[in-house]
PDB file of C-alpha atoms in Angstrom:
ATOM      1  CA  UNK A   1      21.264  55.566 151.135  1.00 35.00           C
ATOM      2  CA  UNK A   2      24.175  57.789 151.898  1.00 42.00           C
ATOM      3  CA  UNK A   3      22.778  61.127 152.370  1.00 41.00           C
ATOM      4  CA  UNK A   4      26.839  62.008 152.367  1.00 40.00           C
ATOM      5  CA  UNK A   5      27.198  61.442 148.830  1.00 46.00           C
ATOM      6  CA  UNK A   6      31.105  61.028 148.036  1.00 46.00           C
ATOM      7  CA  UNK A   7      32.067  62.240 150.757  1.00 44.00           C
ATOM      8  CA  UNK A   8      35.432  60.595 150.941  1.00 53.00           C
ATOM      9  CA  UNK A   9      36.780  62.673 148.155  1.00 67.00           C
ATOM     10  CA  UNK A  10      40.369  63.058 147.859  1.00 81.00           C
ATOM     11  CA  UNK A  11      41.825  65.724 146.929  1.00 86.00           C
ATOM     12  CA  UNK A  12      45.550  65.371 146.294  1.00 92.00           C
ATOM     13  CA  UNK A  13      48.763  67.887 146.347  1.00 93.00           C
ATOM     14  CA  UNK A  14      50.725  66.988 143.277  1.00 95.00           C
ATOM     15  CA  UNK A  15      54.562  66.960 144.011  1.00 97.00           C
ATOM     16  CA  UNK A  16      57.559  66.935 141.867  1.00 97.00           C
ATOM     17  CA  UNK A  17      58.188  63.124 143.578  1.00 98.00           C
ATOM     18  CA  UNK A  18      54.636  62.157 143.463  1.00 98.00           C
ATOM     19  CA  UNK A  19      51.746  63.413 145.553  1.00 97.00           C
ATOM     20  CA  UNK A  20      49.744  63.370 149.201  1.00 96.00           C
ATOM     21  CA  UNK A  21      46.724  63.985 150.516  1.00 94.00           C
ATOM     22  CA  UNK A  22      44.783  63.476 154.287  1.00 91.00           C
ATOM     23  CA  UNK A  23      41.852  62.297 155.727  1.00 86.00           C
ATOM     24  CA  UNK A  24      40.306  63.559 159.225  1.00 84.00           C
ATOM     25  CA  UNK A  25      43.082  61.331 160.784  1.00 89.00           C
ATOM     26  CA  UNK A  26      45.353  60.082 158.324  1.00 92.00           C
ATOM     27  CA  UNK A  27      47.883  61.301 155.565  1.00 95.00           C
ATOM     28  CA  UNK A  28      48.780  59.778 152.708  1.00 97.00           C
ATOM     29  CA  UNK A  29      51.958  59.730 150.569  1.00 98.00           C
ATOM     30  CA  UNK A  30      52.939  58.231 147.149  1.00 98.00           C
ATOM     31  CA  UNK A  31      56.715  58.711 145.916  1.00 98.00           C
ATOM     32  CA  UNK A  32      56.985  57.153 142.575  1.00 98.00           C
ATOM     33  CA  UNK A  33      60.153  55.285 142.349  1.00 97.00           C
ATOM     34  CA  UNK A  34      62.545  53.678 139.709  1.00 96.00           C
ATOM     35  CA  UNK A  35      60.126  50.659 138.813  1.00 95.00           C
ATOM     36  CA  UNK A  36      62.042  47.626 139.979  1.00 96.00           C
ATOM     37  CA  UNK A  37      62.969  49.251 143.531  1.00 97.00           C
ATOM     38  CA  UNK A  38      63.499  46.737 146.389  1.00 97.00           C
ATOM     39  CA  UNK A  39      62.590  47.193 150.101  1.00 96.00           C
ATOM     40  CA  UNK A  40      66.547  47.133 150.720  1.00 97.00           C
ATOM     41  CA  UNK A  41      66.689  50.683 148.443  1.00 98.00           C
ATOM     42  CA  UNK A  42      63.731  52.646 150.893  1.00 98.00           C
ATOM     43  CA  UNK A  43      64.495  53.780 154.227  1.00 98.00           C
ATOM     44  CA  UNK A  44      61.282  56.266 155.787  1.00 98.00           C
ATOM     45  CA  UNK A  45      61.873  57.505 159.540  1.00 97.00           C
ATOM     46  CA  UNK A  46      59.614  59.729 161.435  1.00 97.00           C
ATOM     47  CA  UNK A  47      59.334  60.968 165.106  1.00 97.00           C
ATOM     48  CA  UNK A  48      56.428  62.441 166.200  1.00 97.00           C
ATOM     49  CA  UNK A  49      57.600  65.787 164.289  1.00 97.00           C
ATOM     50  CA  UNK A  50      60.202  64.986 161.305  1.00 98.00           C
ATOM     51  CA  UNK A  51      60.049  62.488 158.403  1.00 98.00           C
ATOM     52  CA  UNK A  52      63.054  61.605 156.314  1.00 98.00           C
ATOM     53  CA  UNK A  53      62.406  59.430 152.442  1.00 98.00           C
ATOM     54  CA  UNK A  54      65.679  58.004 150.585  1.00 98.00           C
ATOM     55  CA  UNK A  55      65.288  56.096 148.330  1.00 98.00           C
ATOM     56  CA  UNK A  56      68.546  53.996 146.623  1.00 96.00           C
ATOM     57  CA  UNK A  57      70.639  56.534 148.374  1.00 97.00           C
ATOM     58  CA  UNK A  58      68.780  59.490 147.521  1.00 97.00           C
ATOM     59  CA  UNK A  59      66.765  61.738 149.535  1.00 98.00           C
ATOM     60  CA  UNK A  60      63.637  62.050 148.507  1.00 98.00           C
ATOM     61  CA  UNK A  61      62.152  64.849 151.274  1.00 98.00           C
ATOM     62  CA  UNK A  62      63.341  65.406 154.274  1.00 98.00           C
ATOM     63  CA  UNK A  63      62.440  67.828 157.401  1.00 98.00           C
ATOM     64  CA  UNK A  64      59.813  68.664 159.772  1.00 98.00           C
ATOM     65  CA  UNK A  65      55.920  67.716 159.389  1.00 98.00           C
ATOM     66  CA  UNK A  66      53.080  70.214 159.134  1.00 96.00           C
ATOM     67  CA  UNK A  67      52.157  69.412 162.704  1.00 95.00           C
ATOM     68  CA  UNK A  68      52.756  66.369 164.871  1.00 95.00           C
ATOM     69  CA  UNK A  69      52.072  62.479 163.650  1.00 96.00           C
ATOM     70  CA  UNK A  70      52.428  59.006 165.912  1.00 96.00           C
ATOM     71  CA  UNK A  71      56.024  58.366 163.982  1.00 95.00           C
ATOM     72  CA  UNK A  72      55.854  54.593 165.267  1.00 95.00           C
ATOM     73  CA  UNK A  73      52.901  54.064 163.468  1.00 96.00           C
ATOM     74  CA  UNK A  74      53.997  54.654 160.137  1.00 96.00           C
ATOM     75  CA  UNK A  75      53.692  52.029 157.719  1.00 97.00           C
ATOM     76  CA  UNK A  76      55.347  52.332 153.932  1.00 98.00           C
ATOM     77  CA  UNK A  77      54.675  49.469 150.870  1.00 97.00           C
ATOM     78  CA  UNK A  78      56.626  49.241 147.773  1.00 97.00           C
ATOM     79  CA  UNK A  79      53.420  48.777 145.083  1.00 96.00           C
ATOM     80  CA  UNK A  80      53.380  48.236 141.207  1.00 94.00           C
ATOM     81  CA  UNK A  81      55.867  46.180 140.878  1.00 93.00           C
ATOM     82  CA  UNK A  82      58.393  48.214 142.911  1.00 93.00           C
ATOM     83  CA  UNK A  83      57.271  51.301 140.968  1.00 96.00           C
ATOM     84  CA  UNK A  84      55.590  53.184 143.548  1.00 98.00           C
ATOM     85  CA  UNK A  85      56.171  54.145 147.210  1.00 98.00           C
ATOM     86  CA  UNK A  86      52.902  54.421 149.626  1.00 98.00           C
ATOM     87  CA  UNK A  87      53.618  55.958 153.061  1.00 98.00           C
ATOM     88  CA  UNK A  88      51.130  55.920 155.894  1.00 98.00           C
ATOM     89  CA  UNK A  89      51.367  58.472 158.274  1.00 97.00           C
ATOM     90  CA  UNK A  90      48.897  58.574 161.518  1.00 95.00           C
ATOM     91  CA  UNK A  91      48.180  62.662 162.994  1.00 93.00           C
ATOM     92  CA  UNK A  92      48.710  62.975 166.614  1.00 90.00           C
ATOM     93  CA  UNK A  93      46.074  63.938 168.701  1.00 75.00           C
ATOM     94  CA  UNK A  94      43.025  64.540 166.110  1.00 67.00           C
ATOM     95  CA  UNK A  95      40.618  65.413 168.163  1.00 65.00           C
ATOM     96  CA  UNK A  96      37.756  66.116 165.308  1.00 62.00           C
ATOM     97  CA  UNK A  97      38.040  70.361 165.145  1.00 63.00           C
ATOM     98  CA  UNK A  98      41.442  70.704 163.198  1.00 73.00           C
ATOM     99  CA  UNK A  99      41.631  72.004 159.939  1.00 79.00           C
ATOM    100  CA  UNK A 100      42.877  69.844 156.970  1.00 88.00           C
ATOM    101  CA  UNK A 101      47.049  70.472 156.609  1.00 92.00           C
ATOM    102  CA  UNK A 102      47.743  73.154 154.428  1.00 93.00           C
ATOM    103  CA  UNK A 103      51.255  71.810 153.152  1.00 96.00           C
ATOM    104  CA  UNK A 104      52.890  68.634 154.061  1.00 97.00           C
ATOM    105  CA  UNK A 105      55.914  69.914 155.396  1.00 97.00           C
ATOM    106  CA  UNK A 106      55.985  72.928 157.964  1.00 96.00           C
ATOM    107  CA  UNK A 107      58.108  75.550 155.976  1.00 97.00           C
ATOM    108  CA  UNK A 108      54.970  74.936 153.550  1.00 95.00           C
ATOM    109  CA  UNK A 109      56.849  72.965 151.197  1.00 95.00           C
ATOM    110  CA  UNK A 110      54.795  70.740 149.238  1.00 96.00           C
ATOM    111  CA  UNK A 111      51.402  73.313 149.672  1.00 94.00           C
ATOM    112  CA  UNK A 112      48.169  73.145 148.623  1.00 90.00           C
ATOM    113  CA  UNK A 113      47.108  75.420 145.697  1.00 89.00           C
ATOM    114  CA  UNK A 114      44.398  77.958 147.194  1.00 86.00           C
ATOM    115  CA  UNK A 115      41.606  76.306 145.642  1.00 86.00           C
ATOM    116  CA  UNK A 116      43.003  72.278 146.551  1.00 83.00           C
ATOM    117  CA  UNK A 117      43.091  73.298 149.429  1.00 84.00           C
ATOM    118  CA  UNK A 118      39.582  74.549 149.755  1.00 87.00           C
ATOM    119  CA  UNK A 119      37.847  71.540 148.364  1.00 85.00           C
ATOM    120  CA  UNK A 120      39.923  69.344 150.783  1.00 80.00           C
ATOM    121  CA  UNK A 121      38.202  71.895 153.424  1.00 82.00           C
ATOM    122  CA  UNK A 122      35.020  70.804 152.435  1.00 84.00           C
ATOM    123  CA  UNK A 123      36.042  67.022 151.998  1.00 78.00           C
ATOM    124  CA  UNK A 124      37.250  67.277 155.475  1.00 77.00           C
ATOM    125  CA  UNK A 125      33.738  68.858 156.878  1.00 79.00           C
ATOM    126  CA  UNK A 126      32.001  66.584 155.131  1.00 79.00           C
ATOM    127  CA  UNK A 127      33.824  63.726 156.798  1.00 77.00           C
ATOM    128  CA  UNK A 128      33.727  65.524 160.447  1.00 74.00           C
ATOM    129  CA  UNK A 129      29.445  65.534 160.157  1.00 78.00           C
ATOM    130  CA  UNK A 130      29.360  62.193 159.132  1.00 78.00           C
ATOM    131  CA  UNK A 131      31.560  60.782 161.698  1.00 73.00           C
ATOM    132  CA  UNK A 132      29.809  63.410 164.033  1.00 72.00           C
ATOM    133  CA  UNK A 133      26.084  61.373 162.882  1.00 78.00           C
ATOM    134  CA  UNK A 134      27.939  57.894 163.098  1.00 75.00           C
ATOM    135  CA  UNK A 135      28.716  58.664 166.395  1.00 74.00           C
ATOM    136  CA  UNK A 136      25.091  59.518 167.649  1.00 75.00           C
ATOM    137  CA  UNK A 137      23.421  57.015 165.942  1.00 64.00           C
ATOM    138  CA  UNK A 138      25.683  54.283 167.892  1.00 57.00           C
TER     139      UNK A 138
END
């Protein structure tokens, strides 16, 4: 029984491109592309503080990161028959006491709307206590 209930809700941050959303460690991003797009079209660099998309020439977003990330860890996948564009992106440092991102982007572009951004609080502390329990029943 998982006295947790769903507690791996996401709660996503529709964008004009797509949208993205986090876990205690993790964020996630989906770009939706031209259906058809080939690897060849996407270039996606990070450092541990920027990110750049462009895809078939165009930038997609572009500029520095809501706070810090392991940039050689990202991983992105073309899905849906080339339609859609999943980036991986890996926060630096978690250390289990930070607060969910606010926006993607650290001028706040791509923000959470007030109440998103509360229920991903309480996704978020959800997933803190049950990785907190995990850890003491191991």
């Amino acid at each position: 029984m998982d006295i947790f209930g769903d507690s791996n809700l996401i709660v996503p941050c529709e964008t004009e491109w797509g949208k993205w959303w986090q876990t205690l460690e993790e964020v996630h991003v989906e770009v939706n592309v031209p259906k058809g797009t080939k690897s060849k079209e996407v270039k996606v660099d990070a450092t541990n503080t920027d990110i750049t998309c462009i895809v078939a020439g165009k930038t997609i977003f572009s500029g520095k990161l809501f706070k810090k990330i392991k940039g050689s860890e990202l991983i992105w996948s073309l899905e849906d028959g080339g339609a859609l564009l999943n980036i991986l992106l890996v926060k630096l440092n978690y250390a289990g006491g930070e607060d969910p991102w606010p926006s993607l982007m650290g001028d706040f572009r791509y923000k959470f709307e007030q109440n998103a951004y509360e229920e991903m609080k309480k996704s978020t502390e959800m997933e803190k206590l049950k990785e907190q329990v995990m850890n003491r029943s191991i």
